[in-house]
């Protein structure tokens, strides 16, 4: 067995009619190991060679996964992160051998990543529009979840790039005509403004969700009507969800809290068997830990 073979095949547990797929059990600690592996394998097929630079723009978890896998496979990662990202994620990326570049609020991170890729002759992975991100979940996370929770009736998850929701949602629709896919979008995001025409603010932004852009994978997902319903999730609800997760022994991160909060709510209101994802753990977010 190779180190990268440890990615995926994560467990799914059931708590009071809610299925939780524990993606934090991936080796670098999140579902993004799957995305990074699929994007790097795709880049290899297109000619990426040992010693080449790979560039990614990310709120952290993809950066950790891309850096870790690059180290195993012999690539040189340059990771662009927003200035607001937690210190712990940045430190981990550096320890794993990644080079960090910060993106301030007034910069276009996507454009900056393309410039760097040009400058160093590297490959920009661009998870927000890279179909390999969607495929990672359509071909691995989704069939695993389906085989672990065949009687699920509803799937709920918040979106960052949308790759996970799109991949799992599409697969489930193909397997189960009556499944209900519920997309969570963060309060105060551009998506909320586009879909509901409401401009709001939230006191806390949940790392991992998408606030400032309308990205290609999410737009494709909406165009294909993969979602049956969309709810807006607030940071307050996510933090409450983290508390509820702790009650069942899972120290999930903020997006895990958001997912669980709505999974429970839907279960309680409809009686449906609901599945969701626990993307990562609380330890990457020490500031939020203090608020619990
Ligand atoms: N939760 C966490 C902790 C994440 O890092 C991400 C990805 N940014 C997501 C949820 C959302 O996943 P996706 O990008 O597939 O929508």
PDB file of C-alpha atoms and ligand atoms in Angstrom:
ATOM      1  CA  UNK A   1       0.000   0.000   0.000  1.00  0.00           C
ATOM      2  CA  UNK A   2       1.176   3.507  -0.819  1.00  0.00           C
ATOM      3  CA  UNK A   3       0.697   6.525   1.468  1.00  0.00           C
ATOM      4  CA  UNK A   4      -1.756   8.095  -0.979  1.00  0.00           C
ATOM      5  CA  UNK A   5      -3.889   4.922  -0.984  1.00  0.00           C
ATOM      6  CA  UNK A   6      -4.971   5.930   2.517  1.00  0.00           C
ATOM      7  CA  UNK A   7      -7.088   8.750   1.036  1.00  0.00           C
ATOM      8  CA  UNK A   8     -10.842   8.120   0.971  1.00  0.00           C
ATOM      9  CA  UNK A   9     -12.875   5.150   2.193  1.00  0.00           C
ATOM     10  CA  UNK A  10     -13.901   7.247   5.169  1.00  0.00           C
ATOM     11  CA  UNK A  11     -16.459   5.933   7.675  1.00  0.00           C
ATOM     12  CA  UNK A  12     -20.093   7.018   7.883  1.00  0.00           C
ATOM     13  CA  UNK A  13     -21.836   6.852  11.243  1.00  0.00           C
ATOM     14  CA  UNK A  14     -25.519   7.263  12.090  1.00  0.00           C
ATOM     15  CA  UNK A  15     -26.815   9.334  14.990  1.00  0.00           C
ATOM     16  CA  UNK A  16     -30.615   9.567  15.455  1.00  0.00           C
ATOM     17  CA  UNK A  17     -31.425   9.283  11.771  1.00  0.00           C
ATOM     18  CA  UNK A  18     -28.589  11.553  10.621  1.00  0.00           C
ATOM     19  CA  UNK A  19     -25.706  10.033   8.659  1.00  0.00           C
ATOM     20  CA  UNK A  20     -22.349  11.715   9.134  1.00  0.00           C
ATOM     21  CA  UNK A  21     -19.509  10.975   6.727  1.00  0.00           C
ATOM     22  CA  UNK A  22     -16.335  11.611   8.680  1.00  0.00           C
ATOM     23  CA  UNK A  23     -14.111  13.194   6.057  1.00  0.00           C
ATOM     24  CA  UNK A  24     -11.666  14.441   8.670  1.00  0.00           C
ATOM     25  CA  UNK A  25     -10.345  10.884   8.837  1.00  0.00           C
ATOM     26  CA  UNK A  26      -8.555  11.522   5.540  1.00  0.00           C
ATOM     27  CA  UNK A  27      -4.777  11.571   6.153  1.00  0.00           C
ATOM     28  CA  UNK A  28      -4.222  15.342   6.065  1.00  0.00           C
ATOM     29  CA  UNK A  29      -7.457  15.959   7.939  1.00  0.00           C
ATOM     30  CA  UNK A  30     -10.128  16.907   5.396  1.00  0.00           C
ATOM     31  CA  UNK A  31     -12.147  15.922   2.315  1.00  0.00           C
ATOM     32  CA  UNK A  32      -9.758  18.092   0.282  1.00  0.00           C
ATOM     33  CA  UNK A  33      -7.238  15.217   0.089  1.00  0.00           C
ATOM     34  CA  UNK A  34      -9.564  13.697  -2.505  1.00  0.00           C
ATOM     35  CA  UNK A  35      -9.792  16.923  -4.510  1.00  0.00           C
ATOM     36  CA  UNK A  36      -6.039  17.549  -4.400  1.00  0.00           C
ATOM     37  CA  UNK A  37      -5.223  13.996  -5.481  1.00  0.00           C
ATOM     38  CA  UNK A  38      -7.653  14.123  -8.422  1.00  0.00           C
ATOM     39  CA  UNK A  39      -6.407  17.552  -9.557  1.00  0.00           C
ATOM     40  CA  UNK A  40      -2.739  16.525  -9.325  1.00  0.00           C
ATOM     41  CA  UNK A  41      -3.349  13.229 -11.162  1.00  0.00           C
ATOM     42  CA  UNK A  42      -5.128  15.187 -13.901  1.00  0.00           C
ATOM     43  CA  UNK A  43      -2.183  17.631 -14.092  1.00  0.00           C
ATOM     44  CA  UNK A  44       0.202  14.643 -14.326  1.00  0.00           C
ATOM     45  CA  UNK A  45      -1.763  13.333 -17.279  1.00  0.00           C
ATOM     46  CA  UNK A  46      -1.337  16.757 -18.893  1.00  0.00           C
ATOM     47  CA  UNK A  47       2.448  16.689 -18.388  1.00  0.00           C
ATOM     48  CA  UNK A  48       3.259  17.800 -14.820  1.00  0.00           C
ATOM     49  CA  UNK A  49       6.690  16.376 -13.926  1.00  0.00           C
ATOM     50  CA  UNK A  50       8.670  15.893 -10.709  1.00  0.00           C
ATOM     51  CA  UNK A  51      10.219  19.185  -9.569  1.00  0.00           C
ATOM     52  CA  UNK A  52       7.543  21.296 -11.295  1.00  0.00           C
ATOM     53  CA  UNK A  53       5.675  24.032  -9.428  1.00  0.00           C
ATOM     54  CA  UNK A  54       2.001  23.666  -8.570  1.00  0.00           C
ATOM     55  CA  UNK A  55       0.029  26.722  -7.512  1.00  0.00           C
ATOM     56  CA  UNK A  56      -3.274  26.836  -5.656  1.00  0.00           C
ATOM     57  CA  UNK A  57      -5.486  29.568  -4.164  1.00  0.00           C
ATOM     58  CA  UNK A  58      -7.377  28.306  -1.129  1.00  0.00           C
ATOM     59  CA  UNK A  59      -8.847  29.075   2.285  1.00  0.00           C
ATOM     60  CA  UNK A  60      -6.501  26.487   3.702  1.00  0.00           C
ATOM     61  CA  UNK A  61      -7.580  22.862   3.589  1.00  0.00           C
ATOM     62  CA  UNK A  62      -6.914  22.416  -0.124  1.00  0.00           C
ATOM     63  CA  UNK A  63      -3.550  24.081   0.432  1.00  0.00           C
ATOM     64  CA  UNK A  64      -2.697  21.551   3.134  1.00  0.00           C
ATOM     65  CA  UNK A  65      -3.783  18.633   0.930  1.00  0.00           C
ATOM     66  CA  UNK A  66      -2.033  19.938  -2.214  1.00  0.00           C
ATOM     67  CA  UNK A  67       1.168  20.565  -0.237  1.00  0.00           C
ATOM     68  CA  UNK A  68       1.138  17.174   1.446  1.00  0.00           C
ATOM     69  CA  UNK A  69       0.504  15.228  -1.765  1.00  0.00           C
ATOM     70  CA  UNK A  70       3.011  17.375  -3.689  1.00  0.00           C
ATOM     71  CA  UNK A  71       5.640  16.506  -1.123  1.00  0.00           C
ATOM     72  CA  UNK A  72       4.886  12.804  -1.523  1.00  0.00           C
ATOM     73  CA  UNK A  73       4.943  13.040  -5.331  1.00  0.00           C
ATOM     74  CA  UNK A  74       7.861  15.472  -5.678  1.00  0.00           C
ATOM     75  CA  UNK A  75       6.236  18.741  -6.809  1.00  0.00           C
ATOM     76  CA  UNK A  76       6.915  22.262  -5.501  1.00  0.00           C
ATOM     77  CA  UNK A  77       3.722  23.870  -4.117  1.00  0.00           C
ATOM     78  CA  UNK A  78       3.068  27.617  -3.895  1.00  0.00           C
ATOM     79  CA  UNK A  79      -0.100  28.228  -1.891  1.00  0.00           C
ATOM     80  CA  UNK A  80      -2.030  31.515  -1.953  1.00  0.00           C
ATOM     81  CA  UNK A  81      -4.214  32.139   1.083  1.00  0.00           C
ATOM     82  CA  UNK A  82      -6.436  35.029   2.209  1.00  0.00           C
ATOM     83  CA  UNK A  83      -4.829  37.118   4.963  1.00  0.00           C
ATOM     84  CA  UNK A  84      -7.671  36.058   7.281  1.00  0.00           C
ATOM     85  CA  UNK A  85      -6.794  32.350   7.208  1.00  0.00           C
ATOM     86  CA  UNK A  86      -5.844  30.764  10.559  1.00  0.00           C
ATOM     87  CA  UNK A  87      -2.164  30.780  11.550  1.00  0.00           C
ATOM     88  CA  UNK A  88      -2.316  27.046  12.235  1.00  0.00           C
ATOM     89  CA  UNK A  89      -3.160  26.233   8.618  1.00  0.00           C
ATOM     90  CA  UNK A  90      -0.364  28.480   7.328  1.00  0.00           C
ATOM     91  CA  UNK A  91       2.146  26.917   9.738  1.00  0.00           C
ATOM     92  CA  UNK A  92       1.150  23.423   8.690  1.00  0.00           C
ATOM     93  CA  UNK A  93       1.487  24.259   4.977  1.00  0.00           C
ATOM     94  CA  UNK A  94       4.990  25.646   5.610  1.00  0.00           C
ATOM     95  CA  UNK A  95       5.999  22.598   7.686  1.00  0.00           C
ATOM     96  CA  UNK A  96       4.871  20.338   4.860  1.00  0.00           C
ATOM     97  CA  UNK A  97       7.160  22.249   2.477  1.00  0.00           C
ATOM     98  CA  UNK A  98       4.732  24.709   0.876  1.00  0.00           C
ATOM     99  CA  UNK A  99       5.590  28.284  -0.021  1.00  0.00           C
ATOM    100  CA  UNK A 100       2.916  30.755   1.170  1.00  0.00           C
ATOM    101  CA  UNK A 101       1.720  33.937  -0.565  1.00  0.00           C
ATOM    102  CA  UNK A 102      -0.917  36.105   1.119  1.00  0.00           C
ATOM    103  CA  UNK A 103      -3.824  37.601  -0.795  1.00  0.00           C
ATOM    104  CA  UNK A 104      -5.284  40.810   0.662  1.00  0.00           C
ATOM    105  CA  UNK A 105      -8.990  41.677   0.391  1.00  0.00           C
ATOM    106  CA  UNK A 106      -8.447  44.134  -2.454  1.00  0.00           C
ATOM    107  CA  UNK A 107      -6.513  41.627  -4.577  1.00  0.00           C
ATOM    108  CA  UNK A 108      -7.883  39.162  -7.107  1.00  0.00           C
ATOM    109  CA  UNK A 109      -6.409  35.874  -5.847  1.00  0.00           C
ATOM    110  CA  UNK A 110      -7.320  34.020  -8.993  1.00  0.00           C
ATOM    111  CA  UNK A 111      -5.464  36.483 -11.203  1.00  0.00           C
ATOM    112  CA  UNK A 112      -2.475  36.535  -8.818  1.00  0.00           C
ATOM    113  CA  UNK A 113      -2.308  32.717  -8.966  1.00  0.00           C
ATOM    114  CA  UNK A 114      -2.319  32.796 -12.778  1.00  0.00           C
ATOM    115  CA  UNK A 115       0.477  35.394 -12.770  1.00  0.00           C
ATOM    116  CA  UNK A 116       2.634  33.315 -10.427  1.00  0.00           C
ATOM    117  CA  UNK A 117       2.037  30.180 -12.507  1.00  0.00           C
ATOM    118  CA  UNK A 118       3.214  32.073 -15.596  1.00  0.00           C
ATOM    119  CA  UNK A 119       6.229  33.514 -13.816  1.00  0.00           C
ATOM    120  CA  UNK A 120       7.516  30.161 -12.500  1.00  0.00           C
ATOM    121  CA  UNK A 121       6.233  28.008 -15.367  1.00  0.00           C
ATOM    122  CA  UNK A 122       3.961  26.050 -13.031  1.00  0.00           C
ATOM    123  CA  UNK A 123       0.438  24.634 -13.106  1.00  0.00           C
ATOM    124  CA  UNK A 124      -2.396  26.521 -11.407  1.00  0.00           C
ATOM    125  CA  UNK A 125      -4.870  23.898 -10.185  1.00  0.00           C
ATOM    126  CA  UNK A 126      -7.831  26.313  -9.751  1.00  0.00           C
ATOM    127  CA  UNK A 127     -10.140  24.120  -7.656  1.00  0.00           C
ATOM    128  CA  UNK A 128     -13.086  26.513  -8.110  1.00  0.00           C
ATOM    129  CA  UNK A 129     -13.411  25.601 -11.755  1.00  0.00           C
ATOM    130  CA  UNK A 130     -11.394  22.403 -12.064  1.00  0.00           C
ATOM    131  CA  UNK A 131     -13.745  19.529 -12.948  1.00  0.00           C
ATOM    132  CA  UNK A 132     -11.322  17.114 -11.277  1.00  0.00           C
ATOM    133  CA  UNK A 133     -12.563  18.618  -7.979  1.00  0.00           C
ATOM    134  CA  UNK A 134     -16.135  17.618  -8.854  1.00  0.00           C
ATOM    135  CA  UNK A 135     -14.999  14.202 -10.155  1.00  0.00           C
ATOM    136  CA  UNK A 136     -13.140  13.406  -6.926  1.00  0.00           C
ATOM    137  CA  UNK A 137     -16.465  13.484  -5.102  1.00  0.00           C
ATOM    138  CA  UNK A 138     -18.636  12.096  -7.879  1.00  0.00           C
ATOM    139  CA  UNK A 139     -16.337   9.101  -8.314  1.00  0.00           C
ATOM    140  CA  UNK A 140     -15.248   8.444  -4.725  1.00  0.00           C
ATOM    141  CA  UNK A 141     -17.076  10.269  -1.869  1.00  0.00           C
ATOM    142  CA  UNK A 142     -20.541   9.814  -3.395  1.00  0.00           C
ATOM    143  CA  UNK A 143     -20.431   6.048  -4.127  1.00  0.00           C
ATOM    144  CA  UNK A 144     -18.930   5.452  -0.689  1.00  0.00           C
ATOM    145  CA  UNK A 145     -21.698   7.447   1.007  1.00  0.00           C
ATOM    146  CA  UNK A 146     -24.385   5.755  -1.069  1.00  0.00           C
ATOM    147  CA  UNK A 147     -23.149   2.277  -0.180  1.00  0.00           C
ATOM    148  CA  UNK A 148     -22.856   3.237   3.509  1.00  0.00           C
ATOM    149  CA  UNK A 149     -26.282   4.892   3.766  1.00  0.00           C
ATOM    150  CA  UNK A 150     -28.511   3.374   1.080  1.00  0.00           C
ATOM    151  CA  UNK A 151     -31.725   4.433   2.798  1.00  0.00           C
ATOM    152  CA  UNK A 152     -30.823   8.140   2.923  1.00  0.00           C
ATOM    153  CA  UNK A 153     -33.571  10.422   1.664  1.00  0.00           C
ATOM    154  CA  UNK A 154     -31.907  13.780   1.903  1.00  0.00           C
ATOM    155  CA  UNK A 155     -28.387  15.179   1.508  1.00  0.00           C
ATOM    156  CA  UNK A 156     -27.388  18.553   2.951  1.00  0.00           C
ATOM    157  CA  UNK A 157     -24.106  20.453   2.755  1.00  0.00           C
ATOM    158  CA  UNK A 158     -22.657  23.951   2.585  1.00  0.00           C
ATOM    159  CA  UNK A 159     -20.626  25.118  -0.380  1.00  0.00           C
ATOM    160  CA  UNK A 160     -17.109  26.448  -0.759  1.00  0.00           C
ATOM    161  CA  UNK A 161     -16.062  25.612  -4.295  1.00  0.00           C
ATOM    162  CA  UNK A 162     -19.247  23.520  -4.476  1.00  0.00           C
ATOM    163  CA  UNK A 163     -17.226  20.517  -5.674  1.00  0.00           C
ATOM    164  CA  UNK A 164     -18.408  18.214  -2.893  1.00  0.00           C
ATOM    165  CA  UNK A 165     -22.090  19.199  -3.063  1.00  0.00           C
ATOM    166  CA  UNK A 166     -22.089  18.984  -6.863  1.00  0.00           C
ATOM    167  CA  UNK A 167     -20.312  15.596  -6.964  1.00  0.00           C
ATOM    168  CA  UNK A 168     -22.385  13.917  -4.263  1.00  0.00           C
ATOM    169  CA  UNK A 169     -25.642  15.644  -5.223  1.00  0.00           C
ATOM    170  CA  UNK A 170     -25.393  14.647  -8.870  1.00  0.00           C
ATOM    171  CA  UNK A 171     -24.496  11.040  -8.069  1.00  0.00           C
ATOM    172  CA  UNK A 172     -27.373  10.682  -5.605  1.00  0.00           C
ATOM    173  CA  UNK A 173     -29.891  12.127  -8.090  1.00  0.00           C
ATOM    174  CA  UNK A 174     -28.784   9.507 -10.626  1.00  0.00           C
ATOM    175  CA  UNK A 175     -29.133   6.683  -8.099  1.00  0.00           C
ATOM    176  CA  UNK A 176     -32.244   7.831  -6.250  1.00  0.00           C
ATOM    177  CA  UNK A 177     -34.806   9.824  -8.154  1.00  0.00           C
ATOM    178  CA  UNK A 178     -36.568  11.068  -5.012  1.00  0.00           C
ATOM    179  CA  UNK A 179     -33.536  12.206  -3.075  1.00  0.00           C
ATOM    180  CA  UNK A 180     -33.663  15.813  -1.852  1.00  0.00           C
ATOM    181  CA  UNK A 181     -30.396  17.745  -2.108  1.00  0.00           C
ATOM    182  CA  UNK A 182     -30.218  20.778   0.133  1.00  0.00           C
ATOM    183  CA  UNK A 183     -27.521  23.356  -0.505  1.00  0.00           C
ATOM    184  CA  UNK A 184     -26.386  25.651   2.294  1.00  0.00           C
ATOM    185  CA  UNK A 185     -25.006  29.022   1.330  1.00  0.00           C
ATOM    186  CA  UNK A 186     -23.368  31.319   3.849  1.00  0.00           C
ATOM    187  CA  UNK A 187     -25.094  34.420   5.189  1.00  0.00           C
ATOM    188  CA  UNK A 188     -23.496  37.560   3.808  1.00  0.00           C
ATOM    189  CA  UNK A 189     -22.154  35.887   0.681  1.00  0.00           C
ATOM    190  CA  UNK A 190     -22.340  37.013  -2.917  1.00  0.00           C
ATOM    191  CA  UNK A 191     -24.304  33.823  -3.572  1.00  0.00           C
ATOM    192  CA  UNK A 192     -26.969  34.917  -1.097  1.00  0.00           C
ATOM    193  CA  UNK A 193     -27.168  38.256  -2.884  1.00  0.00           C
ATOM    194  CA  UNK A 194     -27.440  36.594  -6.306  1.00  0.00           C
ATOM    195  CA  UNK A 195     -30.021  33.985  -5.320  1.00  0.00           C
ATOM    196  CA  UNK A 196     -32.138  35.816  -2.741  1.00  0.00           C
ATOM    197  CA  UNK A 197     -31.392  39.418  -3.684  1.00  0.00           C
ATOM    198  CA  UNK A 198     -30.477  40.191  -0.065  1.00  0.00           C
ATOM    199  CA  UNK A 199     -27.337  41.959   1.038  1.00  0.00           C
ATOM    200  CA  UNK A 200     -26.532  40.971   4.616  1.00  0.00           C
ATOM    201  CA  UNK A 201     -23.512  40.735   6.857  1.00  0.00           C
ATOM    202  CA  UNK A 202     -22.479  38.070   9.302  1.00  0.00           C
ATOM    203  CA  UNK A 203     -20.314  38.758  12.344  1.00  0.00           C
ATOM    204  CA  UNK A 204     -18.060  35.808  11.579  1.00  0.00           C
ATOM    205  CA  UNK A 205     -17.051  34.306   8.230  1.00  0.00           C
ATOM    206  CA  UNK A 206     -16.843  30.526   8.221  1.00  0.00           C
ATOM    207  CA  UNK A 207     -13.527  29.407   6.773  1.00  0.00           C
ATOM    208  CA  UNK A 208     -14.186  26.881   4.039  1.00  0.00           C
ATOM    209  CA  UNK A 209     -17.403  28.447   2.722  1.00  0.00           C
ATOM    210  CA  UNK A 210     -17.492  30.822  -0.231  1.00  0.00           C
ATOM    211  CA  UNK A 211     -18.318  34.491   0.428  1.00  0.00           C
ATOM    212  CA  UNK A 212     -16.749  36.719  -2.175  1.00  0.00           C
ATOM    213  CA  UNK A 213     -17.110  35.029  -5.544  1.00  0.00           C
ATOM    214  CA  UNK A 214     -19.568  33.201  -7.784  1.00  0.00           C
ATOM    215  CA  UNK A 215     -17.582  30.204  -8.837  1.00  0.00           C
ATOM    216  CA  UNK A 216     -17.906  27.988 -11.839  1.00  0.00           C
ATOM    217  CA  UNK A 217     -18.611  24.658 -10.144  1.00  0.00           C
ATOM    218  CA  UNK A 218     -21.420  26.169  -8.071  1.00  0.00           C
ATOM    219  CA  UNK A 219     -22.919  27.870 -11.107  1.00  0.00           C
ATOM    220  CA  UNK A 220     -22.819  24.598 -13.071  1.00  0.00           C
ATOM    221  CA  UNK A 221     -24.476  22.819 -10.164  1.00  0.00           C
ATOM    222  CA  UNK A 222     -27.269  25.426 -10.065  1.00  0.00           C
ATOM    223  CA  UNK A 223     -27.705  25.247 -13.842  1.00  0.00           C
ATOM    224  CA  UNK A 224     -28.131  21.466 -13.648  1.00  0.00           C
ATOM    225  CA  UNK A 225     -30.666  21.848 -10.803  1.00  0.00           C
ATOM    226  CA  UNK A 226     -28.776  19.459  -8.566  1.00  0.00           C
ATOM    227  CA  UNK A 227     -30.168  21.287  -5.525  1.00  0.00           C
ATOM    228  CA  UNK A 228     -33.827  20.953  -4.513  1.00  0.00           C
ATOM    229  CA  UNK A 229     -33.686  23.684  -1.905  1.00  0.00           C
ATOM    230  CA  UNK A 230     -31.247  26.338  -0.717  1.00  0.00           C
ATOM    231  CA  UNK A 231     -30.951  27.572   2.866  1.00  0.00           C
ATOM    232  CA  UNK A 232     -28.829  30.434   4.169  1.00  0.00           C
ATOM    233  CA  UNK A 233     -26.662  29.436   7.126  1.00  0.00           C
ATOM    234  CA  UNK A 234     -25.340  31.931   9.691  1.00  0.00           C
ATOM    235  CA  UNK A 235     -22.180  31.705  11.777  1.00  0.00           C
ATOM    236  CA  UNK A 236     -24.376  31.580  14.889  1.00  0.00           C
ATOM    237  CA  UNK A 237     -26.123  28.453  13.583  1.00  0.00           C
ATOM    238  CA  UNK A 238     -22.751  26.920  12.676  1.00  0.00           C
ATOM    239  CA  UNK A 239     -21.407  27.526  16.172  1.00  0.00           C
ATOM    240  CA  UNK A 240     -24.555  26.006  17.666  1.00  0.00           C
ATOM    241  CA  UNK A 241     -24.025  23.034  15.330  1.00  0.00           C
ATOM    242  CA  UNK A 242     -20.459  22.679  16.636  1.00  0.00           C
ATOM    243  CA  UNK A 243     -21.827  22.516  20.190  1.00  0.00           C
ATOM    244  CA  UNK A 244     -24.340  19.865  19.148  1.00  0.00           C
ATOM    245  CA  UNK A 245     -21.562  17.881  17.477  1.00  0.00           C
ATOM    246  CA  UNK A 246     -19.467  18.036  20.654  1.00  0.00           C
ATOM    247  CA  UNK A 247     -22.465  16.569  22.515  1.00  0.00           C
ATOM    248  CA  UNK A 248     -22.205  13.469  20.345  1.00  0.00           C
ATOM    249  CA  UNK A 249     -18.410  13.309  20.690  1.00  0.00           C
ATOM    250  CA  UNK A 250     -17.337  14.932  17.421  1.00  0.00           C
ATOM    251  CA  UNK A 251     -15.145  18.047  17.639  1.00  0.00           C
ATOM    252  CA  UNK A 252     -16.057  19.228  14.137  1.00  0.00           C
ATOM    253  CA  UNK A 253     -14.935  22.488  12.511  1.00  0.00           C
ATOM    254  CA  UNK A 254     -17.276  25.412  11.722  1.00  0.00           C
ATOM    255  CA  UNK A 255     -18.551  24.075   8.392  1.00  0.00           C
ATOM    256  CA  UNK A 256     -19.176  20.701  10.028  1.00  0.00           C
ATOM    257  CA  UNK A 257     -21.242  22.617  12.589  1.00  0.00           C
ATOM    258  CA  UNK A 258     -23.242  24.340   9.840  1.00  0.00           C
ATOM    259  CA  UNK A 259     -23.874  21.028   8.063  1.00  0.00           C
ATOM    260  CA  UNK A 260     -24.913  19.240  11.247  1.00  0.00           C
ATOM    261  CA  UNK A 261     -27.165  22.076  12.439  1.00  0.00           C
ATOM    262  CA  UNK A 262     -29.214  21.842   9.235  1.00  0.00           C
ATOM    263  CA  UNK A 263     -29.056  18.037   8.996  1.00  0.00           C
ATOM    264  CA  UNK A 264     -30.651  17.777  12.453  1.00  0.00           C
ATOM    265  CA  UNK A 265     -33.184  20.507  11.710  1.00  0.00           C
ATOM    266  CA  UNK A 266     -34.308  18.775   8.511  1.00  0.00           C
ATOM    267  CA  UNK A 267     -34.470  15.427  10.295  1.00  0.00           C
ATOM    268  CA  UNK A 268     -36.602  16.933  13.064  1.00  0.00           C
ATOM    269  CA  UNK A 269     -38.906  18.845  10.709  1.00  0.00           C
ATOM    270  CA  UNK A 270     -39.429  16.211   8.004  1.00  0.00           C
ATOM    271  CA  UNK A 271     -38.527  12.855   9.545  1.00  0.00           C
ATOM    272  CA  UNK A 272     -36.273  12.147   6.521  1.00  0.00           C
ATOM    273  CA  UNK A 273     -33.073  10.193   6.892  1.00  0.00           C
ATOM    274  CA  UNK A 274     -30.471  12.880   6.231  1.00  0.00           C
ATOM    275  CA  UNK A 275     -26.815  12.556   5.254  1.00  0.00           C
ATOM    276  CA  UNK A 276     -24.105  15.180   5.561  1.00  0.00           C
ATOM    277  CA  UNK A 277     -20.344  15.627   5.636  1.00  0.00           C
ATOM    278  CA  UNK A 278     -18.027  16.424   8.522  1.00  0.00           C
ATOM    279  CA  UNK A 279     -15.202  18.065   6.525  1.00  0.00           C
ATOM    280  CA  UNK A 280     -12.616  18.770   9.241  1.00  0.00           C
ATOM    281  CA  UNK A 281     -12.002  19.167  12.980  1.00  0.00           C
ATOM    282  CA  UNK A 282     -12.091  22.054  15.411  1.00  0.00           C
ATOM    283  CA  UNK A 283      -8.336  22.059  16.121  1.00  0.00           C
ATOM    284  CA  UNK A 284      -7.653  24.140  13.010  1.00  0.00           C
ATOM    285  CA  UNK A 285      -9.805  26.979  14.393  1.00  0.00           C
ATOM    286  CA  UNK A 286      -8.534  27.901  17.883  1.00  0.00           C
ATOM    287  CA  UNK A 287     -10.292  31.294  17.889  1.00  0.00           C
ATOM    288  CA  UNK A 288     -13.675  29.659  17.348  1.00  0.00           C
ATOM    289  CA  UNK A 289     -12.900  27.020  19.972  1.00  0.00           C
ATOM    290  CA  UNK A 290     -12.853  29.845  22.514  1.00  0.00           C
ATOM    291  CA  UNK A 291     -16.393  30.862  21.555  1.00  0.00           C
ATOM    292  CA  UNK A 292     -17.948  27.470  22.288  1.00  0.00           C
TER     293      UNK A 292
HETATM  294  N1  LIG B   1     -15.628  22.781   4.775  1.00  0.00           N
HETATM  295  C1  LIG B   1     -14.309  23.036   4.823  1.00  0.00           C
HETATM  296  C2  LIG B   1     -13.628  22.991   6.150  1.00  0.00           C
HETATM  297  C3  LIG B   1     -13.599  23.338   3.651  1.00  0.00           C
HETATM  298  O1  LIG B   1     -12.279  23.583   3.714  1.00  0.00           O
HETATM  299  C4  LIG B   1     -14.309  23.397   2.431  1.00  0.00           C
HETATM  300  C5  LIG B   1     -13.579  23.755   1.166  1.00  0.00           C
HETATM  301  N2  LIG B   1     -13.186  25.069   1.047  1.00  0.00           N
HETATM  302  C6  LIG B   1     -15.683  23.129   2.428  1.00  0.00           C
HETATM  303  C7  LIG B   1     -16.310  22.807   3.623  1.00  0.00           C
HETATM  304  C8  LIG B   1     -16.514  23.174   1.181  1.00  0.00           C
HETATM  305  O2  LIG B   1     -16.170  22.154   0.273  1.00  0.00           O
HETATM  306  P1  LIG B   1     -16.305  22.418  -1.278  1.00  0.00           P
HETATM  307  O3  LIG B   1     -15.160  23.310  -1.690  1.00  0.00           O
HETATM  308  O4  LIG B   1     -16.223  21.096  -1.921  1.00  0.00           O
HETATM  309  O5  LIG B   1     -17.602  23.109  -1.513  1.00  0.00           O
END
